[in-house]
Amino acid sequence: MSMTDPIADMLTRIRNACGSKHRRVDMPVSKMKIEIARILKENNFIQDYTTVETDEGRQLLRIRLKYAAGGNPVIRQLQRVSSPGLRKYVGVQEIPRVRNGLGVAILSTSRGLMSDREARQARTGGELLALVW
């Protein structure tokens, strides 16, 4: 069965793994998912990410999750904003500040995937994919 929204699937897998206190989570790989993982790593929400090949020859994206000193996950909430059924586009002036700068908004712009800070610096808007804090 084909997947309608692979980004929502990725965020749900990360959310479920954090809730179960897993050290890592695996998912099918795509360029968009790798870019989302890169943004999460740059903003210190995850430890690391790699692509791994399985025995069947398929590629998997492996994300190592990050936990605070008390064992609580660093990612408190992942929220998908734009979906295939209802896209949400924002201009530069409308890019949200997530938790007053403590969180990050992930945008898909004409220059690739960017965090909200990068998009404001580049003075470009785009599709608001997800909010993370």
Backbone as a printed PyTorch tensor [residue, N CA C, xyz], in Angstrom:
tensor([[[ 0.8450, -1.1780,  0.0000],
         [ 0.0000,  0.0000,  0.0000],
         [ 0.8880,  1.2390,  0.0000]],

        [[ 0.5600,  2.1990, -0.8340],
         [ 1.3840,  3.4080, -0.9170],
         [ 1.0770,  4.3500,  0.2420]],

        [[ 2.0750,  5.1530,  0.5720],
         [ 1.9560,  6.0630,  1.6860],
         [ 1.5520,  7.4450,  1.1670]],

        [[ 0.5210,  8.0330,  1.7530],
         [ 0.0350,  9.3300,  1.2990],
         [ 0.9270, 10.4650,  1.7630]],

        [[ 1.3790, 10.4060,  3.0150],
         [ 2.1640, 11.5030,  3.5860],
         [ 3.3990, 10.9560,  4.3010]],

        [[ 4.5160, 10.7820,  3.5800],
         [ 5.7100, 10.2110,  4.2080],
         [ 6.3370, 11.1100,  5.2690]],

        [[ 6.1560, 12.4260,  5.1700],
         [ 6.7250, 13.3200,  6.1890],
         [ 5.9810, 13.1520,  7.5080]],

        [[ 4.6550, 13.0510,  7.4420],
         [ 3.8780, 12.8120,  8.6600],
         [ 4.2420, 11.4660,  9.2700]],

        [[ 4.5000, 10.4680,  8.4250],
         [ 4.9260,  9.1570,  8.9120],
         [ 6.2550,  9.2750,  9.6420]],

        [[ 7.1910, 10.0480,  9.0740],
         [ 8.5000, 10.2450,  9.7110],
         [ 8.3440, 10.8960, 11.0830]],

        [[ 7.5550, 11.9620, 11.1460],
         [ 7.3600, 12.6730, 12.4130],
         [ 6.6770, 11.7790, 13.4390]],

        [[ 5.7230, 10.9630, 12.9950],
         [ 5.0340, 10.0540, 13.9110],
         [ 5.9770,  8.9830, 14.4400]],

        [[ 6.8580,  8.4620, 13.5830],
         [ 7.8300,  7.4630, 14.0430],
         [ 8.7690,  8.0600, 15.0910]],

        [[ 9.2150,  9.2990, 14.8640],
         [10.0960,  9.9550, 15.8380],
         [ 9.3440, 10.2070, 17.1400]],

        [[ 8.1100, 10.6730, 17.0390],
         [ 7.2810, 10.9480, 18.2160],
         [ 7.0590,  9.6740, 19.0260]],

        [[ 6.7340,  8.5630, 18.3450],
         [ 6.4970,  7.2950, 19.0390],
         [ 7.7760,  6.7470, 19.6700]],

        [[ 8.9060,  6.8850, 18.9780],
         [10.1730,  6.3980, 19.5250],
         [10.5810,  7.1990, 20.7570]],

        [[10.3530,  8.5180, 20.7240],
         [10.6670,  9.3470, 21.8970],
         [ 9.7770,  8.9650, 23.0730]],

        [[ 8.5110,  8.7100, 22.8010],
         [ 7.5900,  8.3180, 23.8660],
         [ 7.9530,  6.9910, 24.4900]],

        [[ 8.5360,  6.0890, 23.7010],
         [ 8.9400,  4.7710, 24.1990],
         [10.3860,  4.7430, 24.6710]],

        [[11.0620,  5.9000, 24.5880],
         [12.4470,  6.0630, 25.0290],
         [13.4250,  5.1500, 24.2780]],

        [[13.1890,  5.0020, 22.9680],
         [14.1290,  4.2570, 22.1300],
         [15.3480,  5.1230, 21.8530]],

        [[16.4760,  4.4870, 21.6120],
         [17.7180,  5.2180, 21.2980],
         [17.7590,  5.6450, 19.8420]],

        [[17.1280,  4.8540, 18.9620],
         [17.1620,  5.1790, 17.5360],
         [15.8470,  4.7590, 16.8990]],

        [[15.6120,  5.2930, 15.6940],
         [14.4100,  4.9510, 14.9440],
         [14.7960,  4.8350, 13.4680]],

        [[14.2640,  3.8200, 12.7840],
         [14.5400,  3.5880, 11.3660],
         [13.2880,  3.8670, 10.5510]],

        [[13.5030,  4.3530,  9.3180],
         [12.3940,  4.6350,  8.4090],
         [12.9100,  4.5840,  6.9830]],

        [[12.0150,  4.4180,  5.9990],
         [12.4550,  4.4670,  4.6020],
         [13.0760,  5.8260,  4.2870]],

        [[14.0940,  5.8350,  3.4320],
         [14.8580,  7.0480,  3.1720],
         [14.2880,  7.8000,  1.9680]],

        [[14.3890,  9.1280,  2.0150],
         [14.1190, 10.0030,  0.8760],
         [14.9420, 11.2690,  1.0760]],

        [[15.1210, 12.0370,  0.0160],
         [15.9060, 13.2640,  0.1120],
         [15.2720, 14.2520,  1.0810]],

        [[13.9440, 14.3540,  1.0610],
         [13.2330, 15.2730,  1.9480],
         [13.4350, 14.8810,  3.4120]],

        [[13.3590, 13.5830,  3.7180],
         [13.5510, 13.1210,  5.0940],
         [14.9710, 13.3700,  5.5690]],

        [[15.9570, 13.1980,  4.6770],
         [17.3440, 13.4700,  5.0490],
         [17.5310, 14.9450,  5.3710]],

        [[16.8970, 15.8190,  4.6020],
         [16.9960, 17.2580,  4.8600],
         [16.3050, 17.6370,  6.1690]],

        [[15.1850, 17.0210,  6.4720],
         [14.5090, 17.2790,  7.7510],
         [15.4010, 16.8190,  8.9020]],

        [[16.0250, 15.6510,  8.7620],
         [16.9420, 15.1590,  9.7960],
         [18.1360, 16.0950,  9.9440]],

        [[18.6360, 16.6520,  8.8360],
         [19.7550, 17.5990,  8.8960],
         [19.3640, 18.8350,  9.6990]],

        [[18.1700, 19.3540,  9.4660],
         [17.7030, 20.5330, 10.2040],
         [17.5400, 20.2110, 11.6870]],

        [[17.0020, 19.0360, 11.9940],
         [16.8440, 18.6380, 13.4050],
         [18.2010, 18.5050, 14.0940]],

        [[19.2060, 17.9820, 13.3650],
         [20.5480, 17.8460, 13.9500],
         [21.1990, 19.2120, 14.1490]],

        [[21.0760, 20.1140, 13.1660],
         [21.6680, 21.4470, 13.2850],
         [21.0800, 22.2280, 14.4540]],

        [[19.8210, 21.9560, 14.7880],
         [19.1670, 22.6490, 15.8900],
         [19.1850, 21.8400, 17.1820]],

        [[20.0310, 20.7980, 17.2390],
         [20.2720, 19.9940, 18.4490],
         [19.0260, 19.2970, 18.9950]],

        [[18.1610, 18.8160, 18.1040],
         [17.0130, 18.0370, 18.5450],
         [17.2950, 16.5350, 18.4730]],

        [[18.2600, 16.1200, 17.6360],
         [18.6640, 14.7210, 17.5460],
         [20.1860, 14.6400, 17.6270]],

        [[20.6980, 13.4510, 17.9530],
         [22.1540, 13.2790, 18.0370],
         [22.7790, 13.1750, 16.6550]],

        [[22.2570, 12.2710, 15.8330],
         [22.8620, 12.0400, 14.5240],
         [21.8760, 11.2960, 13.6420]],

        [[22.1880, 11.2510, 12.3430],
         [21.3980, 10.4800, 11.3910],
         [22.3340,  9.8800, 10.3540]],

        [[21.9980,  8.6860,  9.8880],
         [22.7780,  8.0150,  8.8510],
         [21.8270,  7.2470,  7.9450]],

        [[22.3210,  6.8830,  6.7730],
         [21.5640,  5.9840,  5.9000],
         [22.2110,  4.6080,  5.9880]],

        [[21.3860,  3.6000,  6.1220],
         [21.8400,  2.2260,  6.3270],
         [21.1900,  1.3590,  5.2540]],

        [[21.9370,  0.3840,  4.7490],
         [21.3780, -0.5480,  3.7740],
         [20.9940, -1.8380,  4.4770]],

        [[19.7950, -2.3420,  4.1930],
         [19.3180, -3.5680,  4.8200],
         [19.8060, -4.7800,  4.0350]],

        [[19.4710, -5.9710,  4.5280],
         [19.8550, -7.2170,  3.8610],
         [19.1840, -7.3570,  2.4980]],

        [[17.9690, -6.7920,  2.3700],
         [17.2320, -6.8750,  1.1050],
         [17.7140, -5.8470,  0.0890]],

        [[18.6460, -4.9840,  0.4780],
         [19.1650, -3.9670, -0.4280],
         [18.4330, -2.6410, -0.3730]],

        [[17.4760, -2.4950,  0.5330],
         [16.7510, -1.2310,  0.6810],
         [17.5420, -0.2760,  1.5560]],

        [[17.3390,  1.0070,  1.3340],
         [17.9880,  2.0400,  2.1500],
         [17.0450,  2.4560,  3.2820]],

        [[17.6010,  2.6560,  4.4680],
         [16.8570,  3.1340,  5.6250],
         [17.5460,  4.3770,  6.1770]],

        [[16.7520,  5.2910,  6.6970],
         [17.2780,  6.4480,  7.4160],
         [17.2270,  6.1010,  8.8930]],

        [[18.3840,  6.1350,  9.5540],
         [18.4720,  5.8110, 10.9810],
         [18.7670,  7.0920, 11.7490]],

        [[17.8700,  7.4410, 12.6590],
         [18.0100,  8.6560, 13.4620],
         [18.2810,  8.2560, 14.9000]],

        [[19.3780,  8.7810, 15.4640],
         [19.6880,  8.5690, 16.8780],
         [19.0900,  9.7130, 17.6700]],

        [[18.1990,  9.3840, 18.5900],
         [17.4620, 10.3920, 19.3510],
         [18.2990, 10.9300, 20.5070]],

        [[17.9380, 12.1050, 20.9560],
         [18.6810, 12.7860, 22.0140],
         [17.7780, 12.9350, 23.2360]],

        [[18.3550, 12.6950, 24.4090],
         [17.6020, 12.7880, 25.6560],
         [18.3120, 13.7270, 26.6140]],

        [[17.5430, 14.4120, 27.4560],
         [18.0980, 15.3310, 28.4530],
         [18.6170, 14.5270, 29.6450]],

        [[19.1500, 15.2280, 30.6330],
         [19.7800, 14.5810, 31.7860],
         [18.8070, 13.6860, 32.5540]],

        [[17.5540, 14.0880, 32.6860],
         [16.5840, 13.2980, 33.4420],
         [15.9760, 12.1470, 32.6610]],

        [[16.4220, 11.9350, 31.4420],
         [15.8650, 10.8680, 30.6210],
         [14.6920, 11.3120, 29.7780]],

        [[14.3630, 12.6100, 29.8350],
         [13.2710, 13.1370, 29.0210],
         [13.7730, 13.4380, 27.6170]],

        [[12.9600, 13.1710, 26.5950],
         [13.4090, 13.4590, 25.2330],
         [13.5540, 14.9510, 24.9960]],

        [[14.5480, 15.3320, 24.1850],
         [14.7630, 16.7330, 23.8460],
         [13.5960, 17.2430, 23.0030]],

        [[13.0740, 16.3850, 22.1200],
         [11.9110, 16.7590, 21.3030],
         [10.6700, 16.5880, 22.1570]],

        [[10.0570, 17.7020, 22.4870],
         [ 8.8390, 17.6480, 23.2940],
         [ 7.6160, 17.4090, 22.4250]],

        [[ 7.5930, 18.0820, 21.2560],
         [ 6.4460, 17.9330, 20.3760],
         [ 6.8630, 18.1300, 18.9240]],

        [[ 6.3000, 17.3230, 18.0580],
         [ 6.4440, 17.4420, 16.6070],
         [ 5.0470, 17.6430, 16.0540]],

        [[ 4.8640, 18.6740, 15.2650],
         [ 3.5320, 18.9570, 14.7390],
         [ 3.6150, 19.1740, 13.2340]],

        [[ 2.8700, 18.4080, 12.4750],
         [ 2.8050, 18.5680, 11.0210],
         [ 1.8070, 19.6810, 10.7230]],

        [[ 2.2160, 20.6960,  9.9770],
         [ 1.3510, 21.8290,  9.6840],
         [ 0.7170, 21.6710,  8.3130]],

        [[ 1.5280, 21.6030,  7.2760],
         [ 1.0400, 21.4750,  5.9150],
         [ 0.8810, 19.9990,  5.5920]],

        [[-0.2190, 19.6360,  4.9950],
         [-0.4530, 18.2440,  4.6290],
         [-0.7900, 18.1770,  3.1430]],

        [[-0.7600, 16.9870,  2.5530],
         [-1.0870, 16.8940,  1.1250],
         [-2.4940, 17.3890,  0.7990]],

        [[-3.4170, 17.2700,  1.7430],
         [-4.7890, 17.7250,  1.5000],
         [-4.9890, 19.2030,  1.7190]],

        [[-4.1450, 19.8220,  2.5440],
         [-4.2820, 21.2460,  2.8530],
         [-2.8900, 21.8340,  3.0610]],

        [[-2.3780, 22.4440,  2.0180],
         [-1.0480, 23.0530,  2.0860],
         [-1.1300, 24.3740,  2.8300]],

        [[-0.0590, 24.7090,  3.5550],
         [ 0.0030, 25.9600,  4.3070],
         [ 1.2600, 26.6970,  3.8700]],

        [[ 1.0760, 27.7980,  3.1560],
         [ 2.1930, 28.6080,  2.6750],
         [ 2.2850, 29.8820,  3.4910]],

        [[ 3.5100, 30.3250,  3.7670],
         [ 3.7190, 31.5490,  4.5280],
         [ 4.7400, 32.4220,  3.8080]],

        [[ 4.5470, 33.7300,  3.9220],
         [ 5.5290, 34.6770,  3.4270],
         [ 6.5790, 34.9330,  4.5000]],

        [[ 7.5400, 35.7640,  4.2060],
         [ 8.6210, 36.0470,  5.1580],
         [ 8.0660, 36.6550,  6.4420]],

        [[ 7.1130, 37.5600,  6.3150],
         [ 6.5560, 38.2360,  7.4910],
         [ 5.6950, 37.2980,  8.3490]],

        [[ 5.2040, 36.1970,  7.7680],
         [ 4.2810, 35.3130,  8.4870],
         [ 4.9490, 34.0630,  9.0480]],

        [[ 6.2740, 33.9410,  8.9060],
         [ 6.9570, 32.7580,  9.4430],
         [ 6.8250, 32.7660, 10.9640]],

        [[ 6.2690, 31.7020, 11.5490],
         [ 6.0240, 31.7160, 12.9920],
         [ 7.3060, 31.5780, 13.8080]],

        [[ 7.2930, 32.1760, 14.9920],
         [ 8.3580, 31.9690, 15.9690],
         [ 7.8490, 30.8890, 16.9300]],

        [[ 8.5070, 29.7560, 16.9260],
         [ 8.0500, 28.6120, 17.7030],
         [ 8.5840, 28.7240, 19.1250]],

        [[ 7.6840, 28.7650, 20.0730],
         [ 8.0370, 28.8700, 21.5010],
         [ 9.0370, 29.9950, 21.7510]],

        [[ 8.7840, 31.1310, 21.1290],
         [ 9.6000, 32.3400, 21.2990],
         [11.0770, 32.0850, 20.9690]],

        [[11.3130, 31.2630, 19.9370],
         [12.6690, 31.0080, 19.4790],
         [13.2930, 29.7340, 20.0250]],

        [[12.6420, 29.0560, 20.9670],
         [13.1910, 27.8130, 21.5170],
         [12.9640, 26.6290, 20.5830]],

        [[11.9130, 26.7020, 19.7830],
         [11.6120, 25.6520, 18.8250],
         [12.0380, 26.0690, 17.4320]],

        [[11.6950, 25.2340, 16.4690],
         [12.0670, 25.5150, 15.0820],
         [10.8990, 25.1540, 14.1700]],

        [[10.6970, 25.9950, 13.1550],
         [ 9.7320, 25.7050, 12.1030],
         [10.5250, 25.2430, 10.8840]],

        [[10.0610, 24.1950, 10.2210],
         [10.7350, 23.6730,  9.0370],
         [ 9.9340, 24.0950,  7.8160]],

        [[10.6040, 24.7960,  6.8950],
         [ 9.9500, 25.3060,  5.6940],
         [10.5780, 24.7070,  4.4460]],

        [[ 9.7480, 24.4780,  3.4470],
         [10.2140, 24.0640,  2.1320],
         [10.1630, 25.2970,  1.2360]],

        [[11.3300, 25.8260,  0.8710],
         [11.4000, 27.0460,  0.0850],
         [11.9070, 26.7210, -1.3170]],

        [[11.9900, 27.7470, -2.1450],
         [12.5290, 27.5560, -3.4920],
         [14.0250, 27.2710, -3.4470]],

        [[14.6650, 27.5270, -2.3200],
         [16.0980, 27.2600, -2.1470],
         [16.3520, 25.9870, -1.3390]],

        [[15.3440, 25.1680, -1.1700],
         [15.4770, 23.9260, -0.4150],
         [14.8340, 24.0280,  0.9580]],

        [[14.9880, 22.9750,  1.7640],
         [14.4330, 22.9720,  3.1110],
         [15.2770, 23.8420,  4.0250]],

        [[14.6000, 24.6540,  4.8400],
         [15.2880, 25.5670,  5.7580],
         [14.5490, 25.6210,  7.0780]],

        [[15.2860, 26.0090,  8.1180],
         [14.6530, 26.3110,  9.3900],
         [14.0770, 27.7230,  9.2980]],

        [[13.2800, 28.1050, 10.2870],
         [12.6700, 29.4340, 10.2470],
         [13.7090, 30.5460, 10.2940]],

        [[14.7840, 30.3370, 11.0530],
         [15.8370, 31.3630, 11.1350],
         [16.5390, 31.5380,  9.7890]],

        [[16.8660, 30.4200,  9.1410],
         [17.5260, 30.4900,  7.8340],
         [16.6340, 31.1580,  6.7990]],

        [[15.3300, 30.8640,  6.8340],
         [14.4030, 31.4450,  5.8640],
         [14.2610, 32.9530,  6.0820]],

        [[14.2630, 33.3860,  7.3420],
         [14.1940, 34.8340,  7.6010],
         [15.4550, 35.5230,  7.1130]],

        [[16.6140, 34.9020,  7.3280],
         [17.8740, 35.4780,  6.8500],
         [17.9140, 35.5460,  5.3290]],

        [[17.4120, 34.5070,  4.6690],
         [17.4130, 34.4680,  3.2070],
         [16.2730, 35.2940,  2.6200]],

        [[15.3850, 35.8240,  3.4900],
         [14.2480, 36.6370,  3.0620],
         [13.3670, 35.8820,  2.0630]],

        [[13.0270, 34.6280,  2.4110],
         [12.1860, 33.8220,  1.5410],
         [11.1380, 33.0820,  2.3670]],

        [[ 9.9600, 32.9610,  1.8280],
         [ 8.8850, 32.2060,  2.4530],
         [ 8.7670, 30.8510,  1.7820]],

        [[ 7.7160, 30.1220,  2.1000],
         [ 7.5220, 28.8180,  1.4820],
         [ 6.4500, 28.0250,  2.1850]],

        [[ 6.4780, 26.7230,  1.9790],
         [ 5.5000, 25.8430,  2.5930],
         [ 5.9480, 25.4840,  4.0060]],

        [[ 5.0870, 25.7140,  4.9670],
         [ 5.3830, 25.4280,  6.3710],
         [ 5.1030, 23.9530,  6.6380]],

        [[ 6.1690, 23.1540,  6.7140],
         [ 6.0190, 21.7080,  6.8420],
         [ 5.6970, 21.2650,  8.2650]],

        [[ 6.5230, 21.6980,  9.2360],
         [ 6.3830, 21.1770, 10.5900],
         [ 6.8970, 22.1650, 11.6170]],

        [[ 6.4280, 22.0040, 12.8460],
         [ 6.9080, 22.7600, 14.0000],
         [ 7.4970, 21.7690, 14.9980]],

        [[ 8.6660, 22.0990, 15.5400],
         [ 9.3420, 21.2050, 16.4880],
         [ 9.7370, 22.0100, 17.7120]],

        [[ 9.4520, 21.4770, 18.9050],
         [ 9.9690, 22.0650, 20.1450],
         [10.0480, 21.0250, 21.2190]]])
